[in-house]
Each structure stands twice: as C-alpha cells, then as structure tokens.
Amino acid sequence: MTTRKIEIMVGFFVALAIAATLMLALKVAGQGASGNGETYTLYAKFDNIGGLKVRSSVKVGGVTIGRVEGIKLDDEDFTPVVTLSISKSYAQFPETSSVSILTSGLLGEQYIGFQPGFAIDDIENLSDGDFIEDTKSALVLEDLIGQFLFSRGSE
Amino acid sequence: MEWFARLGAGTLDKLSAFGRATFVLLGAVVAKPRPLKHIPLTIKQIYVVGVQSLSIIIVSGLFIGMVMALQGYTILVDYGAEGSLGPMVALSLLRELGPVVTALLFAGRAGSALTAEIGLMKATEQLSSLEMMAVDPLRRIVAPRLWAGMISMPLLALIFSAVGILGGHLVGVDWLGVDAGSYWSIMQSTVEWNEDVLNGVIKSIVFAFVCTWIAIFKGYDAVPTSEGISLATTQTVVYSSLAVLGLDFVLTALMFGI
Amino acid sequence: MENLIEIESMTFKRGQRVIYDNISLQIAKGKTTAIMGPSGIGKTTLLKLIGGQLRPESGDIRFRGESIPGMTRNRLFTVRRQMSMLFQSGALFTDMTVFDNIAFPLREHTRLSEKIIRIMVLMKLQAVGLRGAADLMPSELSGGMARRAALARSIALDPELILYDEPFAGQDPISMGVLVKLIKELNDALNLTSVVVTHDVTEVLTIADYIYILAEQKIIGSGTPEQIKQSDSPLVQQFLRGEADGPVPFHFPAQSIEHELLGA
C-alpha cells in the first residue's frame, strides 16, 4: 500500500545518507586510512615558527606522520616550543633527526618537514617526550630581504 | 512619545509571539511518547520533508560543487596550487555550504510547505476538530513534523556535501584535469572528521531545529484566512533564512573562531 | 427532565468586545436544542465554549454537573470523548480517505482490531448513505457529502452529545433535507443530545425540541418551536420573518450618512 512505498523511500533516503556519511568519513576525511591511532609526543624548539599553526602537519618526504599539537613560548629563553604528536606506527626515528618549517608551494600553508637522521649503532631512537635538537626555523621574508640588502651593501 | 509606544508595543508583540512559540514547542516535545502511533507518523513526515526534498538537494549540491571547482580552479591555477582544489571544495561544503544551503533550501521547500499545511489545517478547522476529538494536535500534527525535520535536515546536509564533492571531482578532475590522486589525498590530509564533518553536522542539527520550529509555529499561529496563511508562509521562509544566516555566524565563530 | 449541559450566568469577551453578557441556558438530555441568531454573534463561539476550547470570562458551563472551565486538560480530553462536534466546513482530514477519516477516532481512542473498525466504519457510512464513497478523498466529495462524512465521523465513537455548527449553511435544498433527516434520525435512534447552531429558521423549527434565540449578547427568546412562533418579542419576530430592518438594525453602527458624505 502507500505506507509501504513511503517506508521504502524513507529507507532509501536513510541508506543514501549513510552512504554519504561513509564517503565523507573514508574518502574525504581520510578516517581509518591513517587513523586517529595512538600517538607519541616530541618537542622541538625553533627560533621562529613563522606561520605554523596548531594542527599543521608533520611530514617525512611528503608523507604525513603526525600533527602539531601545541605551540607555546618557553618560559626561560622565550623561544617557541612546538609540541608534535607523531603516530605510533612511525616510532623508529633516530635522535639525529632534524625538523624544519617548510612551506607547501609558494603561498601554501606551512608544515613541519621531518628529516630522519642516520641510524648509527650507539644512537637511540626518539621516544615519547624527547626534544629534537636539530631544528631549522621558518624563513621570514623580511629577514631574507634584509640579508640580501645587507650583503649587497657590503659588496 | 509615539515612537516609544510603538517600540514598546512591538517588543511586547514579539515577546508574546516567542512565548506562544515556546508553548507550541513544549506542547509538542514534552509528551508521553507513544511509539506505536508516533513512529509511523514521523516516518511519513520524513518522507514528506526529507525524501521529497532529496532531488532539489542533490541537484543543488552537484551544481554548487561544480561551480566551486570551476571558480576555485581559475584562482588556484594562477598559484600552481590547483592540487588544493579538493580541500577547498570539501572544506567549504562541509563547514559552510552544506549545512547553510541545505537549511535555506529546506526552509523554502519543506518549511513553507509545513507552514501552509498546518495553517490550512487550522483554517479548515481540522486542528479544532482534532481537539474536539480529544486528540492533541500538538502531539498528533506538530510533534511528528518537528522530529521529521530534525532527522531529515542533517541527513540532507550530509548528502548535499557528498554530492557536492563528487560534483567538484567531476569538474576539477574529469574536466579541468586536476590530478585525481591529489584531489582526494590532499583533501584527506586536510579534512578532519571531528573538526569539519561533525561540526557541520552540529550546525545542521541546530538549523534543522530552528527552521522546523519556525515553520511549525508560523503555521500553528497563522491567522486562518488566505492572506494570513500566505503571510505566514512568507514569514517562515524569511525568518528561517535570516535565523540560519545569523546563527551560522555565531556557530562558526564558536567552532572555528579563535 | 435532566440537563446534560447547564450554562450559568456566563460572560465571554474577545478582547474588548463582549460576545456574551451574562447568559444562562440549559440543554436537556436526549433532546435537540437549537441555538439561533443572526450571523456574527458568535454562535460557533458558544459551541467552542461548551467543548472547552475557549474559557469564559466569568460564570460556569457544566457538563453533567461538572464544570468544564474548571477541568484539567486530561479530564477535559476524557470528557470530550463523550461529545463530538460537526464543524461547518466538515473539517475532514484532507490527507486521508473518507474511510480513514471515520476510522480515525476509533483508531485513536480504542484498541479495536482493524477488522472490527472496518465493520464499524462501514456501518456509520451506511447510516449517512456514503458507504460507496469510502475510498474517495475528501476533496472528491461535494459539500453536502463532505458534511455527511463528517457527521459519520462525529458519531463514530457513539457520543452522548453532538454539537452541530451551522449544519445547513450553504447547502442545496436536497442536501439540506438529507441533513435534517439525518440529524433527526440520529437523535432518535442513538438517543443523542444534539445542539444545533444555525440561522436557518424553517429547518430548525421542524427538528428542534427547544429553541434559544441569541442576539446582542443576550438570549432574547426561548421556548418550544410553538412558543417561539407565538412570541410577541419584536426581535424574535424580526428574526423569524427575516425582516431587513427592525430592532436589529440594517445598518452597522456608524455616524450619520449626511455627516460622513458631506464631511464637515
């Protein structure tokens, strides 16, 4: 009867909505692919973080391995400390690894480029709560121009 | 003096309307549920407000996604950033356009129909007649429509966003030649489930509540004449749209603002 | 004789406008009581007051001795199952077939099986002569048929009291005759109490046991049809004969026409 048709159509509607949600979850939000799995925390001190923001990505050779969890200023030496939360599935980075703040494209957003160091025998892997010693700050356009002018002036 | 009197009268008028609207809402929501009777009624209303809005939602979503991809591409390609087309389309749909455009379309398509339907029921004494049959029209007529609206709109918004992203893919990838891999992968690395998708759904639930409430109240409170109902229908669309846009700002500021 | 409804010195205002000023009337059980009066004096309002949809300013309305304005909503809903109202427009639910319309009160208020409901609905439809129209939608019915269908719906739960709101208004002579016959038969067969609000004088005089005439916020006359016909009140006589001018003036109250047309 008519109620039957209505029930079928409503069922179809809800199924369509579920399909849309699944698509948004898996294909758009990338849920499940990389997963919101367990993470561990690393810290890095920079002189200047430029336009880095909380939730910017941390990448190794373009592969996202984690996100910036927090940014704050160190109480003593007033330099920015960035908290990185890295996926547990990438836990084998040696202590000699370095991080630098890079920009994707000319005007793209800034992210942290993670450069794994060489694993030599007596060097341990980075573990939860470690500081990464080797950091390169963001490029600030004004500084670059200043340096350029300065070097021109000294010629 | 005259001006103050008018301001005062206007304020009192609005306040009493708000009071009546709250009364309608409470009367509809605060009731002993009778699942056997009310679930079929709600399903029927989901059919009316949800399923019958599906085609307009899908078509609009598709076109908005396509237009955004086209517009976005022409801007992004200048900076060599056409790879960011995916996140641009996805984020604007999930955070803003999905919930907002769905709510606006819903107000125009389903909200006005709800107002007119309830208003006509009032004009043709159907509501009075329910009262006299000892059936509470708030529970019997209003409540199922309220629930149906609240259930349907978030679902419609999700479908809208999904279709829009596919529309963006159609134009961006299939037509303009953006790399399909980067369209999806950059989207995936940028879009967050909690931050973007769920916040959009929350917005949509809020809009659903407001739009349906306005539509139902305007119908229930309509002057039962032809002019009264046409006025109420217009007001439903206007008030719902304004409420959606205003609330959108507030919600966006709360969710994504600093 | 027992009274089903007693209205006692009831006053009702809509905004500033007084609709009823301290009126009292009784409706006897098992009888047909007609309430007549010129259009626009709020006869429908009286039915809504009896049904508890409106509350009087002062005074009391009692249904079987129990005060309607004093009832809680739940109690009122229980009492309303024993009364029903035939609206002027019929007020059929436009999204249901005639059958479902008549089944509606049964489905809402009883736990009867669909099979029994079907039998009951068909019996009610048979009573009003519309069994053949069970599967039509209300929009496919003529005005008279819609009113008969609505009548079938209002007797679905076998109420004790039926309130008829202008049952004859806008009907052709045949439909009118059918309705008069139906109201009369139902009243006799089901031992109902009927309250008919109308301004159709001739029809009412044939079916009513007792008549109240309302005008200018008051009851201006009451009695059996015979007594009413004999009444020497000029108001009553004007109403019965349908004279254009008289104690009820032809003109809506206004300033004098000379004054209005000539300005000044």
XYZ file of C-alpha atoms in Angstrom:
677
model
C 0.000 0.000 0.000
C 1.050 3.629 0.149
C 2.599 3.254 3.600
C 4.786 0.504 2.180
C 6.035 2.785 -0.573
C 6.720 5.525 1.969
C 8.666 3.152 4.169
C 10.768 2.003 1.231
C 11.503 5.571 0.169
C 12.453 6.612 3.700
C 14.683 3.548 3.961
C 16.311 4.538 0.691
C 16.783 8.084 1.975
C 18.440 6.919 5.185
C 20.647 4.468 3.260
C 21.716 7.293 0.969
C 22.572 9.441 3.976
C 24.618 6.590 5.456
C 26.426 6.158 2.151
C 27.174 9.891 2.114
C 28.463 9.730 5.689
C 30.683 6.763 4.850
C 32.043 8.576 1.843
C 32.740 11.681 3.919
C 34.373 9.564 6.612
C 36.546 7.341 4.459
C 37.177 9.198 1.271
C 37.047 12.832 2.375
C 38.162 12.955 5.982
C 40.586 10.087 5.430
C 39.295 8.450 8.569
C 40.523 4.894 9.004
C 43.137 5.246 6.269
C 45.747 6.830 8.501
C 43.670 6.507 11.604
C 43.448 8.538 14.745
C 45.525 5.803 16.322
C 47.854 6.158 19.232
C 50.496 8.823 19.123
C 53.606 9.833 20.986
C 54.837 13.315 21.688
C 58.045 15.044 20.645
C 59.144 18.607 21.281
C 61.144 20.942 19.100
C 62.456 24.427 19.788
C 62.560 26.912 16.966
C 63.836 30.464 16.803
C 60.914 31.451 14.675
C 57.922 29.397 13.680
C 56.628 31.780 11.020
C 53.056 30.896 10.099
C 52.989 27.448 11.687
C 49.698 26.671 13.372
C 48.282 24.122 15.691
C 47.175 21.116 13.595
C 49.697 21.796 10.839
C 51.026 18.526 9.514
C 54.367 16.874 10.157
C 55.722 15.200 7.050
C 58.560 12.931 6.120
C 59.250 13.243 2.415
C 55.668 14.347 1.882
C 54.111 11.585 3.971
C 52.125 12.903 6.896
C 53.255 11.212 10.090
C 51.679 13.498 12.642
C 50.418 16.937 13.564
C 51.427 19.976 15.564
C 49.689 19.529 18.862
C 50.566 22.795 20.530
C 52.713 25.889 20.272
C 53.910 27.844 23.262
C 56.741 30.070 24.367
C 59.445 28.664 26.615
C 59.302 30.403 29.995
C 63.051 30.899 30.307
C 64.546 31.750 26.959
C 61.411 32.971 25.212
C 61.733 30.785 22.180
C 58.770 28.944 20.678
C 58.382 25.306 21.648
C 56.320 23.188 19.294
C 54.691 20.009 20.515
C 54.449 17.341 17.833
C 52.214 14.357 18.083
C 53.536 11.565 15.890
C 51.720 8.376 15.033
C 52.972 5.342 16.990
C 53.357 3.456 13.735
C 56.343 5.686 12.952
C 58.370 5.144 16.089
C 61.787 4.293 14.719
C 63.356 7.726 14.161
C 66.924 8.143 15.430
C 67.875 11.005 17.708
C 69.866 12.648 14.949
C 66.690 13.514 13.076
C 66.033 17.140 12.275
C 62.930 19.209 11.723
C 62.441 22.335 9.676
C 59.464 24.574 8.956
C 58.654 24.466 5.285
C 56.016 25.945 3.044
C 53.993 23.946 0.590
C 54.099 25.786 -2.693
C 54.718 29.490 -2.950
C 51.761 30.591 -0.870
C 50.700 27.306 0.678
C 50.370 26.549 4.330
C 53.403 25.883 6.470
C 54.216 22.433 7.749
C 56.995 20.696 9.594
C 59.398 18.757 7.427
C 60.827 15.904 9.414
C 64.249 14.697 8.213
C 65.140 11.313 9.713
C 68.794 11.163 10.729
C 71.247 8.354 10.160
C 70.854 5.419 12.426
C 74.301 4.635 13.777
C 74.733 1.949 16.370
C 75.067 3.990 19.531
C 72.335 6.426 18.706
C 68.977 5.796 20.292
C 65.600 6.289 18.738
C 63.424 9.255 19.652
C 60.880 8.329 22.285
C 57.926 9.970 23.953
C 58.735 13.387 25.418
C 62.134 13.829 23.723
C 63.330 17.144 22.354
C 64.552 17.258 18.777
C 67.793 19.213 18.924
C 68.352 19.978 15.282
C 65.763 22.494 14.080
C 65.586 24.980 11.242
C 63.284 27.940 11.631
C 60.794 29.254 9.178
C 62.007 31.611 6.507
C 60.738 35.085 7.148
C 60.559 37.195 4.048
C 61.646 40.402 5.771
C 64.756 38.707 7.170
C 65.618 37.371 3.730
C 65.284 40.793 2.166
C 67.306 42.310 4.965
C 70.091 39.794 4.456
C 70.023 40.385 0.730
C 70.290 44.153 1.118
C 72.978 43.786 3.721
C 75.058 41.562 1.500
C 74.562 43.975 -1.406
C 75.617 46.872 0.787
C 78.824 45.170 1.847
C 79.931 44.407 -1.664
C 6.356 59.523 22.721
C 4.550 57.852 19.878
C 7.819 56.267 18.851
C 8.383 54.785 22.305
C 4.860 53.470 22.413
C 5.387 51.734 19.099
C 8.694 50.289 20.217
C 7.084 49.030 23.381
C 4.128 47.539 21.548
C 6.444 45.881 19.051
C 8.583 44.390 21.785
C 5.582 43.074 23.689
C 4.246 41.617 20.459
C 7.489 39.804 19.712
C 7.770 38.575 23.280
C 4.273 37.180 23.317
C 4.898 35.509 19.948
C 8.036 33.965 21.372
C 6.097 32.795 24.380
C 3.479 31.166 22.179
C 6.214 29.579 20.063
C 7.798 28.118 23.181
C 4.427 26.833 24.273
C 3.905 25.119 20.922
C 7.374 23.599 21.124
C 6.951 22.355 24.677
C 3.485 21.043 23.944
C 4.880 19.067 21.052
C 8.070 17.814 22.657
C 7.106 17.287 26.268
C 4.666 14.477 25.873
C 4.380 10.907 26.850
C 5.768 9.143 23.791
C 3.507 6.640 22.116
C 5.986 4.923 19.813
C 3.457 2.654 18.141
C 1.398 5.591 16.949
C 4.047 8.228 16.509
C 6.863 6.425 14.746
C 4.762 5.676 11.651
C 3.582 9.296 11.641
C 7.153 10.527 11.888
C 8.252 8.199 9.095
C 5.520 9.574 6.912
C 6.691 13.104 7.645
C 10.306 12.163 6.939
C 9.018 11.078 3.577
C 7.326 14.433 3.076
C 10.067 16.741 4.313
C 13.119 14.578 3.662
C 12.617 12.290 0.716
C 10.704 14.839 -1.288
C 13.483 17.391 -0.774
C 16.077 14.895 -1.946
C 16.027 15.796 -5.620
C 16.436 19.530 -5.056
C 19.243 18.858 -2.560
C 21.114 16.522 -4.897
C 20.804 18.808 -7.897
C 21.837 21.906 -5.929
C 24.698 20.075 -4.257
C 26.004 18.822 -7.556
C 25.892 22.237 -9.168
C 27.379 24.067 -6.206
C 30.246 21.579 -6.090
C 30.796 22.015 -9.807
C 30.709 25.796 -9.667
C 33.076 25.876 -6.727
C 35.539 23.630 -8.511
C 35.380 25.861 -11.570
C 35.793 29.082 -9.604
C 38.422 27.648 -7.316
C 40.408 26.227 -10.192
C 40.706 29.524 -12.045
C 42.062 31.173 -8.898
C 44.261 28.366 -7.636
C 45.830 27.573 -11.002
C 47.481 31.013 -11.038
C 49.494 29.992 -7.997
C 50.089 26.480 -9.187
C 48.023 25.325 -6.256
C 45.255 23.559 -8.126
C 46.100 20.494 -6.065
C 44.368 22.265 -3.171
C 41.101 22.232 -5.086
C 39.976 19.123 -3.219
C 40.288 20.571 0.285
C 38.861 23.876 -0.847
C 35.715 22.278 -2.209
C 35.411 19.802 0.646
C 36.012 22.282 3.454
C 33.655 24.930 2.146
C 30.958 22.335 1.615
C 31.350 20.551 4.919
C 31.782 23.598 7.099
C 29.511 26.132 5.437
C 27.664 25.458 2.259
C 26.386 22.015 3.123
C 24.569 22.992 6.312
C 23.653 26.533 5.238
C 22.423 25.936 1.693
C 20.588 22.813 2.797
C 18.874 24.821 5.521
C 17.933 27.588 3.097
C 16.588 25.124 0.553
C 14.827 23.239 3.317
C 13.167 26.437 4.526
C 11.977 27.219 1.033
C 10.932 23.719 0.076
C 9.815 21.936 3.244
C 9.414 24.774 5.749
C 6.975 26.748 3.654
C 5.027 23.565 2.912
C 4.823 22.764 6.621
C 3.547 26.235 7.433
C 0.980 26.164 4.666
C -0.163 22.683 5.597
C -0.615 23.410 9.285
C -2.096 26.824 8.530
C -4.645 25.295 6.194
C -5.456 22.625 8.741
C -6.201 25.436 11.117
C -8.248 27.366 8.565
C -10.311 24.306 7.660
C -10.926 23.617 11.362
C -9.024 20.328 11.216
C -6.980 21.318 14.258
C -10.097 22.321 16.196
C -11.725 19.132 15.135
C -8.783 17.107 16.475
C -9.099 19.000 19.746
C -12.760 18.129 19.930
C -11.927 14.503 19.232
C -9.730 14.629 22.315
C -6.583 14.301 20.228
C -3.916 16.854 20.993
C -2.940 18.453 17.676
C 0.429 19.449 19.110
C 1.298 15.817 19.627
C -0.519 14.406 16.668
C 0.294 17.003 13.989
C 3.166 19.119 15.240
C 5.451 16.668 17.022
C 5.958 14.215 14.132
C 6.771 17.084 11.805
C 9.246 18.560 14.252
C 11.071 15.262 14.673
C 10.993 14.562 10.961
C 12.579 17.934 10.239
C 15.259 17.432 12.868
C 16.114 13.997 11.486
C 15.903 14.865 7.812
C 17.927 18.023 7.576
C 21.286 16.739 8.865
C 20.930 13.753 6.560
C 20.155 16.050 3.656
C 23.165 18.209 4.519
C 25.461 15.175 4.526
C 24.101 14.087 1.163
C 24.479 17.636 -0.130
C 28.147 17.789 0.865
C 28.944 14.354 -0.506
C 27.261 15.103 -3.818
C 28.977 18.490 -3.956
C 32.400 16.915 -3.509
C 31.596 14.487 -6.297
C 30.466 17.439 -8.421
C 33.783 19.146 -7.687
C 35.542 15.987 -8.771
C 33.532 15.921 -11.965
C 34.585 19.429 -12.957
C 38.011 19.624 -11.345
C 39.342 16.206 -12.207
C 37.370 14.928 -15.153
C 37.083 18.194 -16.998
C 39.866 20.557 -15.907
C 42.428 17.846 -15.423
C 43.432 18.230 -11.790
C 45.177 15.064 -10.689
C 42.626 12.721 -9.142
C 45.163 11.444 -6.622
C 45.938 14.887 -5.288
C 42.253 15.883 -5.293
C 41.465 13.089 -2.877
C 44.700 12.758 -0.934
C 45.179 16.424 -0.098
C 41.519 16.500 0.829
C 42.051 13.549 3.105
C 45.040 15.057 4.824
C 43.295 18.381 5.329
C 39.745 17.447 6.278
C 39.294 16.311 9.840
C 36.380 14.162 10.912
C 35.693 15.897 14.227
C 36.676 19.387 13.255
C 34.993 19.638 9.884
C 32.434 16.902 9.322
C 30.961 16.714 12.811
C 30.880 20.477 13.263
C 28.963 20.702 10.011
C 26.506 18.107 11.271
C 26.074 20.007 14.538
C 25.365 23.196 12.616
C 22.873 21.333 10.534
C 21.046 19.969 13.571
C 20.782 23.468 15.021
C 19.468 24.833 11.714
C 17.020 21.952 11.439
C 15.640 22.716 14.858
C 15.265 26.424 14.186
C 13.801 26.074 10.680
C 11.294 23.422 11.657
C 10.304 25.261 14.794
C 9.691 28.484 12.880
C 7.750 26.657 10.155
C 5.551 24.813 12.599
C 4.910 27.775 14.816
C 4.100 30.084 11.909
C 1.594 27.537 10.635
C 0.079 26.949 14.040
C -0.106 30.632 14.812
C -1.298 31.725 11.360
C -4.411 33.825 11.003
C -6.736 31.273 9.413
C -7.500 33.198 6.232
C -5.890 33.122 2.797
C -3.883 36.276 3.489
C -2.909 35.026 6.912
C -1.535 31.790 5.532
C 0.291 33.410 2.661
C 1.830 35.877 5.101
C 2.812 33.071 7.450
C 4.420 31.123 4.614
C 6.449 34.111 3.506
C 7.480 34.812 7.081
C 8.590 31.230 7.520
C 10.980 31.484 4.610
C 12.252 34.932 5.551
C 12.651 34.287 9.272
C 14.204 30.859 8.731
C 16.712 32.214 6.234
C 17.698 35.104 8.481
C 17.904 32.856 11.510
C 20.070 30.374 9.632
C 22.485 33.014 8.376
C 22.702 34.728 11.759
C 23.140 31.502 13.674
C 25.694 30.362 11.130
C 27.877 33.298 12.047
C 27.543 32.600 15.754
C 28.213 28.889 15.349
C 31.151 29.468 13.027
C 32.662 31.898 15.495
C 32.194 29.376 18.300
C 33.556 26.426 16.320
C 36.284 27.791 14.119
C 36.926 31.206 15.593
C 39.834 31.880 17.889
C -36.071 16.492 32.948
C -32.322 16.075 33.303
C -29.986 18.655 31.841
C -26.820 17.492 30.111
C -25.367 20.965 29.854
C -26.022 23.962 32.022
C -24.623 27.365 31.287
C -24.909 29.719 34.202
C -24.539 33.492 34.003
C -21.660 33.147 31.593
C -19.839 36.152 30.185
C -17.354 35.891 27.350
C -15.259 38.627 25.831
C -12.985 38.636 22.856
C -10.511 41.393 23.520
C -12.666 44.362 24.475
C -15.712 43.110 22.614
C -18.361 41.434 24.701
C -19.710 38.368 22.898
C -21.955 37.023 25.636
C -23.178 39.067 28.512
C -24.279 37.024 31.471
C -26.307 34.379 29.661
C -27.802 31.213 31.131
C -29.227 28.265 29.250
C -29.899 24.576 29.751
C -29.659 21.743 27.288
C -31.843 18.799 28.107
C -30.596 15.270 27.778
C -31.806 13.322 24.762
C -33.350 16.367 23.106
C -32.433 18.543 20.179
C -31.781 22.074 21.261
C -31.351 24.771 18.648
C -29.452 27.960 19.180
C -30.360 30.576 16.635
C -29.382 34.091 15.973
C -28.118 36.441 13.312
C -24.703 35.785 11.761
C -21.695 37.123 13.527
C -22.956 36.991 17.076
C -20.609 34.159 17.976
C -22.810 31.101 17.852
C -19.793 28.984 16.942
C -18.048 30.517 19.917
C -20.758 29.096 22.145
C -20.032 25.596 20.865
C -16.324 26.096 21.430
C -17.099 27.226 24.970
C -19.123 24.068 25.560
C -16.303 21.997 24.063
C -13.801 23.630 26.388
C -11.727 25.144 23.585
C -12.403 28.587 24.957
C -12.790 29.727 28.524
C -15.491 32.109 29.675
C -14.619 35.347 31.415
C -16.952 34.553 34.253
C -19.798 32.210 35.011
C -19.816 28.484 34.560
C -20.502 25.780 31.994
C -21.355 22.379 33.387
C -21.384 19.082 31.556
C -23.313 16.557 33.633
C -22.839 18.800 36.628
C -19.077 19.024 36.168
C -17.570 22.420 35.426
C -15.846 22.449 32.028
C -13.677 25.539 32.568
C -12.519 24.034 35.851
C -11.323 20.772 34.332
C -7.699 19.796 33.888
C -6.582 19.150 30.344
C -6.585 15.403 30.870
C -10.064 15.392 32.332
C -11.270 17.626 29.523
C -9.888 15.190 26.958
C -11.702 12.342 28.681
C -14.961 14.271 28.689
C -14.552 15.244 25.048
C -14.697 11.592 24.056
C -18.354 11.742 25.004
C -19.049 14.735 22.846
C -18.348 15.478 19.264
C -18.664 18.433 17.018
C -19.689 18.736 13.416
C -17.828 21.690 12.013
C -19.285 23.987 9.436
C -16.639 23.032 6.893
C -16.786 19.386 7.866
C -13.116 19.566 8.823
C -12.333 16.198 7.297
C -8.627 15.377 7.287
C -7.668 16.105 3.730
C -4.755 13.686 3.663
C -6.874 10.610 4.395
C -9.629 8.781 2.587
C -13.191 9.048 3.853
C -12.813 5.593 5.371
C -9.665 6.539 7.301
C -11.280 9.773 8.421
C -14.097 7.897 10.081
C -11.757 5.242 11.412
C -9.553 7.944 12.914
C -11.330 8.449 16.267
C -11.706 4.684 16.629
C -8.020 4.101 15.988
C -7.027 6.912 18.345
C -9.219 6.056 21.264
C -9.926 2.346 21.097
C -7.845 -0.771 20.795
C -10.203 -2.487 18.415
C -8.809 -4.701 15.681
C -8.790 -3.407 12.133
C -11.484 -5.925 11.270
C -13.940 -4.566 13.816
C -13.029 -0.995 12.937
C -13.834 -1.773 9.303
C -17.248 -3.072 10.232
C -17.974 -0.089 12.454
C -16.834 2.421 9.857
C -18.943 0.824 7.144
C -21.960 0.883 9.450
C -21.513 4.567 10.149
C -21.066 5.254 6.467
C -24.187 3.255 5.723
C -26.072 5.399 8.219
C -25.195 8.555 6.303
C -25.537 6.871 2.920
C -21.915 7.149 1.866
C -20.733 3.546 2.017
C -19.944 3.751 -1.685
C -17.666 6.752 -1.140
C -15.432 5.093 1.444
C -12.337 5.160 -0.728
C -12.711 8.696 -2.043
C -10.572 11.519 -0.773
C -12.386 14.418 0.949
C -11.506 16.710 -1.964
C -13.574 14.480 -4.265
C -16.744 14.937 -2.226
C -19.375 17.580 -2.742
C -20.094 19.966 0.118
C -23.148 18.051 1.297
C -21.373 14.707 1.068
C -18.407 16.080 2.999
C -20.727 17.197 5.751
C -22.378 13.795 5.859
C -18.975 12.109 6.016
C -18.033 14.432 8.846
C -21.274 13.513 10.562
C -20.366 9.840 10.256
C -17.024 10.650 11.834
C -18.584 12.539 14.698
C -20.827 9.603 15.581
C -18.002 7.071 15.228
C -17.425 6.830 18.954
C -21.160 6.908 19.773
C -21.001 10.177 21.707
C -23.690 11.399 24.044
C -23.638 14.904 22.730
C -23.198 16.256 19.233
C -22.629 19.922 18.607
C -23.658 20.951 15.112
C -22.101 24.134 13.817
C -24.290 25.585 11.062
C -25.082 22.192 9.533
C -27.340 23.679 6.875
C -25.287 26.665 5.789
C -24.572 26.749 2.087
C -26.380 23.524 1.246
C -28.706 22.950 -1.664
C -32.324 22.054 -0.721
C -31.784 18.322 -1.246
C -28.654 18.122 0.898
C -30.410 20.251 3.457
C -33.311 17.822 3.535
C -30.930 14.889 3.876
C -29.128 16.548 6.769
C -32.347 17.440 8.559
C -33.456 13.844 8.239
C -30.100 12.525 9.433
C -29.946 14.772 12.483
C -33.454 13.813 13.433
C -32.906 10.088 12.906
C -29.612 10.014 14.728
C -31.101 11.839 17.632
C -33.955 9.373 17.899
C -32.027 6.202 17.090
C -28.951 6.785 19.225
C -30.715 8.747 21.931
C -28.251 11.562 21.451
C -28.361 15.039 22.800
C -27.961 17.488 19.938
C -27.127 21.140 19.973
C -27.725 22.776 16.607
C -26.379 26.220 15.994
C -27.934 27.770 12.927
C -29.726 30.657 11.370
C -31.934 28.578 9.076
C -35.278 29.134 10.691
C -37.575 26.746 8.833
C -35.353 23.675 9.174
C -34.791 24.240 12.828
C -38.459 24.632 13.626
C -39.016 21.116 12.265
C -36.325 19.314 14.263
C -35.757 21.234 17.466
C -37.373 20.356 20.749
C -36.345 23.606 22.322
C -35.007 26.831 20.862
C -32.883 29.659 22.178
C -32.558 32.841 20.166
C -29.460 34.893 20.760
C -28.955 38.485 19.748
C -26.988 41.400 21.078
C -25.038 39.316 23.574
C -28.198 38.092 25.252
C -30.819 35.435 24.969
C -33.799 37.264 23.565
C -36.200 34.397 23.441
C -36.538 30.736 24.269
C -39.146 28.028 24.205
C -40.512 25.189 22.152
C -40.979 25.902 18.439
C -44.665 26.633 19.115
C -43.904 29.095 21.881
C -41.311 30.807 19.736
C -43.744 31.251 16.861
C -46.237 32.819 19.262
C -43.660 35.074 20.834
C -44.547 38.732 20.951
C -40.986 39.968 21.172
C -40.320 42.196 18.145
C -36.746 40.932 17.961
C -37.841 37.329 17.752
C -40.449 38.134 15.183
C -37.985 40.053 13.069
C -35.653 37.097 13.118
C -38.320 34.526 12.299
C -39.706 36.516 9.400
C -36.346 37.644 8.161
C -37.163 41.347 8.044
C -34.323 43.545 6.892
C -34.751 46.263 9.426
C -36.222 46.300 12.859
C -34.907 46.031 16.386
C -31.773 44.521 14.827
C -30.803 47.444 12.630
C -29.956 47.035 8.962
C -27.050 49.416 9.310
C -23.842 48.582 11.070
C -23.395 51.274 13.726
C -21.935 54.353 12.044
C -22.125 58.085 12.123
C -24.998 59.552 10.147
C -24.637 59.350 6.390
C -25.112 63.071 5.878
C -22.247 63.674 8.235
C -19.960 61.158 6.554
C -20.676 62.107 2.926
C -20.693 65.828 3.324
C -17.678 65.884 5.527
C -17.666 68.765 7.921
